[in-house]
CSV table of N, CA and C in Angstrom, one decimal:
chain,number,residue,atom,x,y,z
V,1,UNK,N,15.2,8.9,2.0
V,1,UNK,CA,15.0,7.5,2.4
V,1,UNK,C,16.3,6.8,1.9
V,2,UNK,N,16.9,6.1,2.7
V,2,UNK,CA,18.0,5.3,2.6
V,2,UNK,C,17.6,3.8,1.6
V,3,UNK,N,18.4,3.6,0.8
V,3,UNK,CA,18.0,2.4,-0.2
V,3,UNK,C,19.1,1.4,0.3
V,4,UNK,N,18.7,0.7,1.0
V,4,UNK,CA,19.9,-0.6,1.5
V,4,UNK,C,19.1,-1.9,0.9
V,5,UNK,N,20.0,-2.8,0.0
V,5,UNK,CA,19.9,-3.9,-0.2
V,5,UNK,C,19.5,-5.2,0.2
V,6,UNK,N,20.4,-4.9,2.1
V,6,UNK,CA,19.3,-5.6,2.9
V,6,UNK,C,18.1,-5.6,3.0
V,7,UNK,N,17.4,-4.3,3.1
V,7,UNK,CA,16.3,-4.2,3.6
V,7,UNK,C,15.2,-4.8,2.3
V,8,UNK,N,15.9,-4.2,1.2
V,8,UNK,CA,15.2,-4.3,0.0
V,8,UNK,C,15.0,-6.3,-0.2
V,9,UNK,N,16.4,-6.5,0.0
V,9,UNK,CA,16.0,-8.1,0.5
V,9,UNK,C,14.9,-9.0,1.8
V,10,UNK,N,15.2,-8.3,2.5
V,10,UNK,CA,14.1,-8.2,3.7
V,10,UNK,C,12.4,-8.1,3.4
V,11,UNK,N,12.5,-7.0,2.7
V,11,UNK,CA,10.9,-6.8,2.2
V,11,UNK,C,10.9,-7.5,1.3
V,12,UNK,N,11.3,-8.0,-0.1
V,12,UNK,CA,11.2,-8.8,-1.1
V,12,UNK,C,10.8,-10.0,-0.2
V,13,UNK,N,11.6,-10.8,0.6
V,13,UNK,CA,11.6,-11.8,1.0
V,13,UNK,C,9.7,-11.8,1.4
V,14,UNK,N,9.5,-10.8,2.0
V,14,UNK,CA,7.5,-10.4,2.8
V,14,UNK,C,6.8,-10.2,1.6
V,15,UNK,N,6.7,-10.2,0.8
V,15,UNK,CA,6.0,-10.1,-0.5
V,15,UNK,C,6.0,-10.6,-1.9
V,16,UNK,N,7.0,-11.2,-1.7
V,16,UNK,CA,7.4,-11.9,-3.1
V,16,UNK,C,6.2,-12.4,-3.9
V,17,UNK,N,5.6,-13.4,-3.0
V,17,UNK,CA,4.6,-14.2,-3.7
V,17,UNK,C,3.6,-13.2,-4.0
V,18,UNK,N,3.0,-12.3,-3.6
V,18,UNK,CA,2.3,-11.5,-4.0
V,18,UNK,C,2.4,-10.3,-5.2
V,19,UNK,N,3.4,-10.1,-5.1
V,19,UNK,CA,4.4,-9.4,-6.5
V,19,UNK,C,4.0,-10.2,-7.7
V,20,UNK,N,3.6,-11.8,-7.6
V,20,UNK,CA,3.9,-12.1,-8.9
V,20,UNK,C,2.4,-12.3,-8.9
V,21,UNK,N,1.4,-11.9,-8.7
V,21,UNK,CA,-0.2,-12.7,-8.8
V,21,UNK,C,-0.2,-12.0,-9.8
V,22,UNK,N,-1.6,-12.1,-10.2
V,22,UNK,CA,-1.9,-11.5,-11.6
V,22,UNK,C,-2.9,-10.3,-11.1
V,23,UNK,N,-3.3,-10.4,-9.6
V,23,UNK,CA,-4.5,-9.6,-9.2
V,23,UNK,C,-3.8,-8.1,-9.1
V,24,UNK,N,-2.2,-8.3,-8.0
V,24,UNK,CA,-1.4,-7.5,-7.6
V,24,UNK,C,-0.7,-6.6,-9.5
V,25,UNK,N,-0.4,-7.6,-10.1
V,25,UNK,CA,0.1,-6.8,-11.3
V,25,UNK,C,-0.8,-6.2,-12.0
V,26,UNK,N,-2.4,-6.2,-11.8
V,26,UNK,CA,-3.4,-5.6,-12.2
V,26,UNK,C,-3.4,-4.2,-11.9
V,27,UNK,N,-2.8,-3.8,-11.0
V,27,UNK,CA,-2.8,-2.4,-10.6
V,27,UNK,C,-2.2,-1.3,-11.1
V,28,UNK,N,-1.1,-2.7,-11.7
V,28,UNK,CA,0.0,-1.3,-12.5
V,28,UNK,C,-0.6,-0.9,-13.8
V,29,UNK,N,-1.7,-1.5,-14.4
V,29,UNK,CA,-2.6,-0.3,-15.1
V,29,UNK,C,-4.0,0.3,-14.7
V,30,UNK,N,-3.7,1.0,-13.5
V,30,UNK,CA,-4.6,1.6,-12.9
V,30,UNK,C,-3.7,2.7,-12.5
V,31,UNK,N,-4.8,4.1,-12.9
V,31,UNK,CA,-3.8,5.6,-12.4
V,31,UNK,C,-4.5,6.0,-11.1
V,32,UNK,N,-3.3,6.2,-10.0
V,32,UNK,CA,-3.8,6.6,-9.1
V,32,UNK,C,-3.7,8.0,-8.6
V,33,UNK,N,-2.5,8.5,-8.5
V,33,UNK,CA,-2.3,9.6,-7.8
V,33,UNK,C,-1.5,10.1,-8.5
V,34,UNK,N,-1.6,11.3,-9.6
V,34,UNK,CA,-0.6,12.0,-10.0
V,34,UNK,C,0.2,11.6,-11.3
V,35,UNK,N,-0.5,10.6,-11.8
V,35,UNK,CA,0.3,10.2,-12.8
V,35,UNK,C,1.0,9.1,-12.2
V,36,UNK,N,0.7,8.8,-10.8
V,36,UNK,CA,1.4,7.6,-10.3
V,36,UNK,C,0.6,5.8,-10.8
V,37,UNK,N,1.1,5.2,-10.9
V,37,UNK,CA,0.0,3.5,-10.8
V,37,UNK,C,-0.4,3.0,-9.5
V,38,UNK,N,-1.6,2.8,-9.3
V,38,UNK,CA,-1.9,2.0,-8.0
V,38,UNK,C,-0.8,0.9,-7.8
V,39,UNK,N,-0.3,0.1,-8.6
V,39,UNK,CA,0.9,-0.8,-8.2
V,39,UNK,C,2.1,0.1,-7.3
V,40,UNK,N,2.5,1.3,-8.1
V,40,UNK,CA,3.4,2.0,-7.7
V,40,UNK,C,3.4,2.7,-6.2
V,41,UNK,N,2.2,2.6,-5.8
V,41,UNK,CA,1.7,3.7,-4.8
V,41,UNK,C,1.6,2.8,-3.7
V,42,UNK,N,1.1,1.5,-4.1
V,42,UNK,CA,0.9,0.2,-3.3
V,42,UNK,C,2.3,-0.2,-2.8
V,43,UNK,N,3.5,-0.4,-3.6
V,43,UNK,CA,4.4,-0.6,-3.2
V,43,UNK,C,5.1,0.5,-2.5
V,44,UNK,N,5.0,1.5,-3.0
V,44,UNK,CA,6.4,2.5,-1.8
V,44,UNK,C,5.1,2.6,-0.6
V,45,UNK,N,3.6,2.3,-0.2
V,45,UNK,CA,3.3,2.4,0.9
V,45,UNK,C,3.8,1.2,1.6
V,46,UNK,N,3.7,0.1,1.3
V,46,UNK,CA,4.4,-0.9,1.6
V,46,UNK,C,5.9,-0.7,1.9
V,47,UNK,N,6.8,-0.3,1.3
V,47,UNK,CA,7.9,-0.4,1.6
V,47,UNK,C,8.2,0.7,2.5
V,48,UNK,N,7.9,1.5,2.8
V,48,UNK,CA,7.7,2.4,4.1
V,48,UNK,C,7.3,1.9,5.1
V,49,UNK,N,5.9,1.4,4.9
V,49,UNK,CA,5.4,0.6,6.2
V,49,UNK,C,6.2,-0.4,6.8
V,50,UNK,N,6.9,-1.3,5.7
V,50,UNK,CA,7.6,-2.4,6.4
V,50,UNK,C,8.9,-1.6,7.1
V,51,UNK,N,9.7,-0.7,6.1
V,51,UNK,CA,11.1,0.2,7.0
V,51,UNK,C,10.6,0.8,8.3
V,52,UNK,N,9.3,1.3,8.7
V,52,UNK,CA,8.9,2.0,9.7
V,52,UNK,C,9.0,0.7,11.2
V,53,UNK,N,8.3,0.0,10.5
V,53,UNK,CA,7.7,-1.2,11.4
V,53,UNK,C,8.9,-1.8,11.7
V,54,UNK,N,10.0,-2.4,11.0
V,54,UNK,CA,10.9,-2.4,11.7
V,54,UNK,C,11.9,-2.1,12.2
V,55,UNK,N,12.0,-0.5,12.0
V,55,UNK,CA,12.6,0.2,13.0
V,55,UNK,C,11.7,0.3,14.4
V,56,UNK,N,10.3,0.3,14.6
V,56,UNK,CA,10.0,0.1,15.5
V,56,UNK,C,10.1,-0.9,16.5
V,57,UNK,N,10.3,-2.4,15.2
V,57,UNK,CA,10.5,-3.9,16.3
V,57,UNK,C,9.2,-4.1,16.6
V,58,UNK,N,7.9,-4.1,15.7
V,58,UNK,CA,6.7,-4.7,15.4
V,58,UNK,C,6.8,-5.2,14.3
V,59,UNK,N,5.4,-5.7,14.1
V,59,UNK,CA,5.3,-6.8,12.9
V,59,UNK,C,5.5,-6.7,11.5
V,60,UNK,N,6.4,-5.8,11.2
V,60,UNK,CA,6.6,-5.5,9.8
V,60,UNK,C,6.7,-6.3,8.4
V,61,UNK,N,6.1,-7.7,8.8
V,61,UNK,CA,5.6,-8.2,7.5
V,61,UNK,C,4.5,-8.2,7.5
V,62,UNK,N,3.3,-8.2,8.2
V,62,UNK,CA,2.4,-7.7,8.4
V,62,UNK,C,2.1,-6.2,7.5
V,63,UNK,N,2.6,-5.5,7.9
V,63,UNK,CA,2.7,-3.9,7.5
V,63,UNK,C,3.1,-3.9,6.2
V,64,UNK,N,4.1,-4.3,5.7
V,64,UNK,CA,4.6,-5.0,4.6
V,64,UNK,C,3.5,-5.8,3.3
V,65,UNK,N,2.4,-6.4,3.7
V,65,UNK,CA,1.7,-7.2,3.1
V,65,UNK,C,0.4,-6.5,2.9
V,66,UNK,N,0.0,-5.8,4.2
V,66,UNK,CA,-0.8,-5.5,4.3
V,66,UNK,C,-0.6,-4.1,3.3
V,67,UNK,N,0.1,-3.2,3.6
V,67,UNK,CA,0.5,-1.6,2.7
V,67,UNK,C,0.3,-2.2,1.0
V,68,UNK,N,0.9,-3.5,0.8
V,68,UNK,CA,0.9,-3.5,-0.6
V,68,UNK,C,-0.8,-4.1,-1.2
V,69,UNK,N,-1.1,-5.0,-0.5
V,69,UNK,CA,-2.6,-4.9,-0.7
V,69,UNK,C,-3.9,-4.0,-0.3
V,70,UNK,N,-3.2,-2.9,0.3
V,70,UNK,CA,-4.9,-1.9,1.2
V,70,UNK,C,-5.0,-1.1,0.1
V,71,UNK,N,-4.9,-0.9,-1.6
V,71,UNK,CA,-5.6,-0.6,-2.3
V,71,UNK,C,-6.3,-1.4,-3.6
V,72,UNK,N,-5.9,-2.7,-3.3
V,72,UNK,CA,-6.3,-4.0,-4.0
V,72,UNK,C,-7.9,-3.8,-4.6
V,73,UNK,N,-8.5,-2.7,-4.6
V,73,UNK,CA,-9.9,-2.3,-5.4
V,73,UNK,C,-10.2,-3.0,-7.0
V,74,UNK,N,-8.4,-2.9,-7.6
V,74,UNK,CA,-9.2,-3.5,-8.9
V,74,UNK,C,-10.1,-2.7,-10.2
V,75,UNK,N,-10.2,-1.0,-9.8
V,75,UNK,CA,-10.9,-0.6,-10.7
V,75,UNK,C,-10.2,0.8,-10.7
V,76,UNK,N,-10.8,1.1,-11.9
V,76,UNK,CA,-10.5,2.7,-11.8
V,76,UNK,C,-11.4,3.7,-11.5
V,77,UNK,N,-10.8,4.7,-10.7
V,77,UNK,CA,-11.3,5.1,-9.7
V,77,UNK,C,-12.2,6.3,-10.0
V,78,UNK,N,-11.4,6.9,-11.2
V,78,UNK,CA,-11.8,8.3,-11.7
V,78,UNK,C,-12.5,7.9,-12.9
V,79,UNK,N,-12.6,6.4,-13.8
V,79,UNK,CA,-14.0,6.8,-14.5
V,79,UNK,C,-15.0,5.4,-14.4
V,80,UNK,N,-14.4,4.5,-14.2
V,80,UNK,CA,-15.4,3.0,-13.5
V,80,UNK,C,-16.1,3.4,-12.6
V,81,UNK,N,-17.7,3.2,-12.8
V,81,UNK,CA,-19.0,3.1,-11.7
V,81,UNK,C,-18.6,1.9,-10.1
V,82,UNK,N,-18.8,2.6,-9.4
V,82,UNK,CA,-18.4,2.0,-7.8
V,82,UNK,C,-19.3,2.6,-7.0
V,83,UNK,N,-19.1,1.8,-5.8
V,83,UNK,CA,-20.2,2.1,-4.9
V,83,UNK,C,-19.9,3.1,-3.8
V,84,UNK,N,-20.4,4.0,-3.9
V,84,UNK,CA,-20.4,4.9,-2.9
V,84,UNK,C,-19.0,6.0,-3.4
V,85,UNK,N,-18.9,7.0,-2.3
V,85,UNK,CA,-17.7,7.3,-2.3
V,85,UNK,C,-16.2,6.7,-2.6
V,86,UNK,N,-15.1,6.6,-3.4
V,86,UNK,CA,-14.2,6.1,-3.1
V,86,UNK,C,-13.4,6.2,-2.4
V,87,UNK,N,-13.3,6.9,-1.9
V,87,UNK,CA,-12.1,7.3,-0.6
V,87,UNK,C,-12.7,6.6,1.1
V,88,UNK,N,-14.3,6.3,0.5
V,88,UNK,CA,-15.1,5.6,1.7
V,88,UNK,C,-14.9,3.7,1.7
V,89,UNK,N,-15.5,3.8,0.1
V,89,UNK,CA,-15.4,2.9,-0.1
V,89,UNK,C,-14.7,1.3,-0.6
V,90,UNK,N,-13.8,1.9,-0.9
V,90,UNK,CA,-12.6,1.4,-1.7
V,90,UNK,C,-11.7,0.1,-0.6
V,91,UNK,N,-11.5,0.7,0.7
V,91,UNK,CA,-10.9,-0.4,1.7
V,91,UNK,C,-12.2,-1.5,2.0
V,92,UNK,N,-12.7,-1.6,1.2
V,92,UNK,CA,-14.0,-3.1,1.6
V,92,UNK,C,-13.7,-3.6,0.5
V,93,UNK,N,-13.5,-3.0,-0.8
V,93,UNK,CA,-13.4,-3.7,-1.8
V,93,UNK,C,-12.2,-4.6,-2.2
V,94,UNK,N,-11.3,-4.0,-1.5
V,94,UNK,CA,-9.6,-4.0,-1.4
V,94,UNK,C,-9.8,-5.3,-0.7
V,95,UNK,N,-10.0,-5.1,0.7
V,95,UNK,CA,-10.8,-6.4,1.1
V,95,UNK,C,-10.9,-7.6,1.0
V,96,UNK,N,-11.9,-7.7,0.3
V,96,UNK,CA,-12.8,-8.3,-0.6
V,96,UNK,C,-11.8,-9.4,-1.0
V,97,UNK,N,-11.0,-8.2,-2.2
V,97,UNK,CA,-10.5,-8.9,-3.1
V,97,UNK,C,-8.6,-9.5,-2.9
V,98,UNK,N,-8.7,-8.6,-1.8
V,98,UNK,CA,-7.5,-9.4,-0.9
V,98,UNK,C,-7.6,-10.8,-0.5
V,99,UNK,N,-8.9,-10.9,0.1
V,99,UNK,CA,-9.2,-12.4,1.0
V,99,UNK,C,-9.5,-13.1,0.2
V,100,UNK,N,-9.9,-13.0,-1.3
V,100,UNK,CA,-9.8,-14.0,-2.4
V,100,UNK,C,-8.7,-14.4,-2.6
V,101,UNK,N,-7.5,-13.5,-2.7
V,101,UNK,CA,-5.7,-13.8,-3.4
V,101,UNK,C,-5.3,-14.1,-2.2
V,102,UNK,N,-5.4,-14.2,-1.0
V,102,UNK,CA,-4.4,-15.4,0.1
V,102,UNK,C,-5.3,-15.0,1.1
V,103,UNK,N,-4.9,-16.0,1.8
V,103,UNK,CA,-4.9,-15.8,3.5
V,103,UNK,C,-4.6,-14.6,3.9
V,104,UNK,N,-5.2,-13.8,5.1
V,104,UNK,CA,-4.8,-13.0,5.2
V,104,UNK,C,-4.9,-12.9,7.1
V,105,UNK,N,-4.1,-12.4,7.8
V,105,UNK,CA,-4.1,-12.7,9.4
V,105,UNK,C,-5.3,-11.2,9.4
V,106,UNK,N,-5.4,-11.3,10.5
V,106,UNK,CA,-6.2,-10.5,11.4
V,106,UNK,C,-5.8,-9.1,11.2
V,107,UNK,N,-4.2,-9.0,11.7
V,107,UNK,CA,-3.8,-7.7,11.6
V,107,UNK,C,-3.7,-6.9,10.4
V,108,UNK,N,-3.6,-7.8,9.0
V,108,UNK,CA,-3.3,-7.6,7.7
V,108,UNK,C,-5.2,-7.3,7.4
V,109,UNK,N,-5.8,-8.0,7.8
V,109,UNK,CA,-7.3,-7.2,7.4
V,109,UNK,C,-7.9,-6.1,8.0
V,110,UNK,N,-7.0,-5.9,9.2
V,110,UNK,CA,-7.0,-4.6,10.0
V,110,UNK,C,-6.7,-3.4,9.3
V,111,UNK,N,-5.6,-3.4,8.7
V,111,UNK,CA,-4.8,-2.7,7.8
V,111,UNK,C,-5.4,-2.2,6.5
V,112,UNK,N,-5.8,-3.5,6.0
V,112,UNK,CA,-6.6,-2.8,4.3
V,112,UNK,C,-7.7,-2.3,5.1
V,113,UNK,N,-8.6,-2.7,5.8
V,113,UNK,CA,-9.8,-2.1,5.9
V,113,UNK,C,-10.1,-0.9,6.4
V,114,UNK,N,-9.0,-0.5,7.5
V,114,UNK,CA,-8.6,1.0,8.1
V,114,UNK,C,-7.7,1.7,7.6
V,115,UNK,N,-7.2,1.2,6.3
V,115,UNK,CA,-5.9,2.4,5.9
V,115,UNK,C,-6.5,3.9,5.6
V,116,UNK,N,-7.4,4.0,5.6
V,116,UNK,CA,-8.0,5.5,5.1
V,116,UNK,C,-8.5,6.3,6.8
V,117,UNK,N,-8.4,5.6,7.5
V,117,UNK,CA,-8.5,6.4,9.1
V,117,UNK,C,-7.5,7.8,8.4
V,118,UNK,N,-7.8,9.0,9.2
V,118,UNK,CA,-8.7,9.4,10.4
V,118,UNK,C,-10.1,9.7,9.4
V,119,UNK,N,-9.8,9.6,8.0
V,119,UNK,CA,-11.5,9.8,7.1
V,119,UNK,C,-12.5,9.0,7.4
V,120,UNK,N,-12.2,7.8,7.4
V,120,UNK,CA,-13.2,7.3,8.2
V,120,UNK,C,-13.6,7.1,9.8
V,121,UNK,N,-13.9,8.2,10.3
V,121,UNK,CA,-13.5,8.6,11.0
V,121,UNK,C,-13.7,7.1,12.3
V,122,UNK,N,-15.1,6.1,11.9
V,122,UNK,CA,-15.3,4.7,12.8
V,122,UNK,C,-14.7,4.1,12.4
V,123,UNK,N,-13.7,4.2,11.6
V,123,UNK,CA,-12.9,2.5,11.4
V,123,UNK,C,-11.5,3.0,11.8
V,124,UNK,N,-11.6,3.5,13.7
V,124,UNK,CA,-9.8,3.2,13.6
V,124,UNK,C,-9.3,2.3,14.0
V,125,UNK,N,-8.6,1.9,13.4
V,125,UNK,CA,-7.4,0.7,13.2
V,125,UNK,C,-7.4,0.3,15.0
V,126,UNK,N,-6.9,-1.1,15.0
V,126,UNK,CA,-6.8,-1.6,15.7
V,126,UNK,C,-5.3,-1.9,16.3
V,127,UNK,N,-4.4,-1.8,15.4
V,127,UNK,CA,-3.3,-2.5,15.5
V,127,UNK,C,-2.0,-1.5,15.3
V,128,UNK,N,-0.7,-1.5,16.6
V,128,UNK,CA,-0.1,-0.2,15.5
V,128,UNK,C,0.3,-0.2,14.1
V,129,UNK,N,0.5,-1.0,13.5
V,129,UNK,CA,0.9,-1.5,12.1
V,129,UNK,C,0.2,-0.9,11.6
V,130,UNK,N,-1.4,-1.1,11.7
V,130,UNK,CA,-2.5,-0.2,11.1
V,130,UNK,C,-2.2,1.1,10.9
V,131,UNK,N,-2.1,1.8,11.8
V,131,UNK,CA,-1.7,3.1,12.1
V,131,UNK,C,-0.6,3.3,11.2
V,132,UNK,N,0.2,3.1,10.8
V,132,UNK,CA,2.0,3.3,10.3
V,132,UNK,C,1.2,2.9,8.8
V,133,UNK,N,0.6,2.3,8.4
V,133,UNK,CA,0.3,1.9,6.9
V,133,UNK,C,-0.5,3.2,6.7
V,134,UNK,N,-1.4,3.3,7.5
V,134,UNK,CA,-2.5,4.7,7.1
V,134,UNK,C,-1.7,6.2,7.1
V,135,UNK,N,-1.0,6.0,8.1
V,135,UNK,CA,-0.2,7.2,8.2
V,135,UNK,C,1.3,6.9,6.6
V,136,UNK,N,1.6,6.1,6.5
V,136,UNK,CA,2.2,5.9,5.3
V,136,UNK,C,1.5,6.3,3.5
V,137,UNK,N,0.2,5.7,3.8
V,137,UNK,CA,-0.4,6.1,2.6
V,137,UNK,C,-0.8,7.7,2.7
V,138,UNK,N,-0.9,8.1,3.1
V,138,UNK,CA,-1.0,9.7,3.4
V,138,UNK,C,0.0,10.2,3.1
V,139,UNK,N,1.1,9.8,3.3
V,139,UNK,CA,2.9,10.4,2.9
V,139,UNK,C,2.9,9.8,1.7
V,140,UNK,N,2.7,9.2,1.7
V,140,UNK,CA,3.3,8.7,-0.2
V,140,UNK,C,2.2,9.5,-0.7
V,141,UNK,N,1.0,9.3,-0.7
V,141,UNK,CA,-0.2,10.3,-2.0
V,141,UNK,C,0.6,12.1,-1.7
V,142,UNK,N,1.0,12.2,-0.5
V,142,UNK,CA,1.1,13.8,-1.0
V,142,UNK,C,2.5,13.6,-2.2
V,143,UNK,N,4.0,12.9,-1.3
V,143,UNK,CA,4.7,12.8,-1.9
V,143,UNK,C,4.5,13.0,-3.7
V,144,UNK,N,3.4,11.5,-3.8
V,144,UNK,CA,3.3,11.8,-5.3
V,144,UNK,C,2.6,12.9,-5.6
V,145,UNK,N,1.8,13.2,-5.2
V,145,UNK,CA,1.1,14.5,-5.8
V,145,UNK,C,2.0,15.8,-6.0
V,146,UNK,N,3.5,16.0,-5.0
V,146,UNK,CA,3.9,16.9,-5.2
V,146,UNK,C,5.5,16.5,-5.7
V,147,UNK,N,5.3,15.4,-6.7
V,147,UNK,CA,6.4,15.0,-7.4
V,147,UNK,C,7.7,14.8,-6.8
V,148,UNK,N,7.8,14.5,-5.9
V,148,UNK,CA,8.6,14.1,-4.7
V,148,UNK,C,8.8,12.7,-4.9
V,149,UNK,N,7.9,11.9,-5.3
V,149,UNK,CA,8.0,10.6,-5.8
V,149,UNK,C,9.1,10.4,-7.1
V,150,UNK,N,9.2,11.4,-8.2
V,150,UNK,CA,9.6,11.1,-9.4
V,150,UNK,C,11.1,11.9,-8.8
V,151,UNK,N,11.1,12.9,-8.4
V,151,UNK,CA,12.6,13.6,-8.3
V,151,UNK,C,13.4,12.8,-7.3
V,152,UNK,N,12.7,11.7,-6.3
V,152,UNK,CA,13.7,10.8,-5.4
V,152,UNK,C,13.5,9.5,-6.3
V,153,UNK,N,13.4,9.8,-7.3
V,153,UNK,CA,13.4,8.3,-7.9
V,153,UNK,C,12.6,7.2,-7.3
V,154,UNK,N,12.0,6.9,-6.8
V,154,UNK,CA,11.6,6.1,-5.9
V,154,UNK,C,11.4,5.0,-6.9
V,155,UNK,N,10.7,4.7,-8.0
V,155,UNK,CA,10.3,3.8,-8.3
V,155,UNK,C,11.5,2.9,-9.1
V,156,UNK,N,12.8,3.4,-9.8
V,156,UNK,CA,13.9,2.9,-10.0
V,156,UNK,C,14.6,2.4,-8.6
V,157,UNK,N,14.4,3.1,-7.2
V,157,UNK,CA,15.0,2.3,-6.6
V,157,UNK,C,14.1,1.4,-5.8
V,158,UNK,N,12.8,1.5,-5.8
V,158,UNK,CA,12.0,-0.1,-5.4
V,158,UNK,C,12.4,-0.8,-6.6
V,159,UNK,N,12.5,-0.9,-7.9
V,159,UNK,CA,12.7,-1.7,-9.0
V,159,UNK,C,11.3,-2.1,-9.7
V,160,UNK,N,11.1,-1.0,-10.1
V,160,UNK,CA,9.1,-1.4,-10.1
V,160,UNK,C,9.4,-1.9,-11.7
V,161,UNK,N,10.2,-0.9,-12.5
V,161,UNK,CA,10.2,-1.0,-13.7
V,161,UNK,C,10.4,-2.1,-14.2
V,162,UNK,N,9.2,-2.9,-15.3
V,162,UNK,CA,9.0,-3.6,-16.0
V,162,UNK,C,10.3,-4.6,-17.1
C-alpha cells in the first residue's frame, strides 16, 4: 500500500472529528484481532475503504466514516457477556452506538450494519461502499491475523501511535 500524504490528508480531513470522541478512542483498549486494538483495525479498515472508494470515484467519505465506525460495539468481545453470537451480533450494537456519536447518512448505516456480509448471509449491503468496507474488514482481520499488519508497519504509517 502506498502512503501519500495527500491521501492521508484527504482521509484525516473525513474523520477528524470522529478520531477525537471519547467513544472512537474507547476502542483502542479493546483487543481485537491478533494482538491488534479495535481502534487499530477500525482505522486501516477505514483507510482502505476510503483509498479503494476513491479510486473507484464513489463516496469515499462515506466508506471512510463508515469503515471506522462498523465496529463501534464498545465491549470486549472475548470475555464481556453479549448478545448472541459476536460475529452476528456486534454490527447492531456498533449501530446503536454509532447513531448516538453523530448523524449518520443512510449509506454510512448501511455499512456498519452489513460490514460482516457474506456471514450474515440476509443483510447484504445495499450500497457499493458497503461492499468495499466488508470486503476491506476481511483483508485487514486476515492481514492482522497473519502479521502482515505489524511487518508493513501499518500502524506507524496511519500514525495511530499515541
Amino acid at each position: 500500500m502506498m502512503w501519500d500524504s495527500v491521501d492521508l490528508k484527504a482521509y484525516h480531513d473525513c474523520v477528524a472529528d470522529l478520531l477525537e470522541t471519547k467513544e472512537v478512542n474507547e476502542m483502542r483498549d479493546l483487543d481485537h484481532h491478533a494482538h491488534i486494538s479495535c481502534y487499530e483495525h477500525s482505522v486501516f479498515v477505514s483507510y482502505l475503504s476510503f483509498r479503494i472508494c476513491r479510486r473507484l470515484h464513489v463516496d469515499y467519505r462515506a466508506a471512510a466514516r463508515g469503515g471506522l465506525l462498523h465496529d463501534l460495539f464498545l465491549y470486549d468481545w472475548h470475555t464481556d457477556p453479549h448478545e448472541g453470537l459476536h460475529g452476528f451480533s456486534h454490527p447492531k450494537a456498533a449501530l446503536k452506538n454509532a447513531k448516538e456519536l453523530c448523524p449518520l447518512t443512510p449509506k454510512e448505516e448501511d455499512i456498519i450494519l452489513k460490514h460482516m456480509w457474506p456471514l450474515t448471509l440476509r443483510q447484504v449491503p445495499k450500497y457499493r461502499e458497503s461492499f468495499v468496507v466488508s470486503g476491506a474488514d476481511k483483508l485487514c482481520a486476515l492481514m492482522e491475523m497473519f502479521s502482515f499488519y505489524r511487518i508493513l508497519k501499518i500502524k506507524r504509517h496511519l500514525a495511530l501511535a499515541v
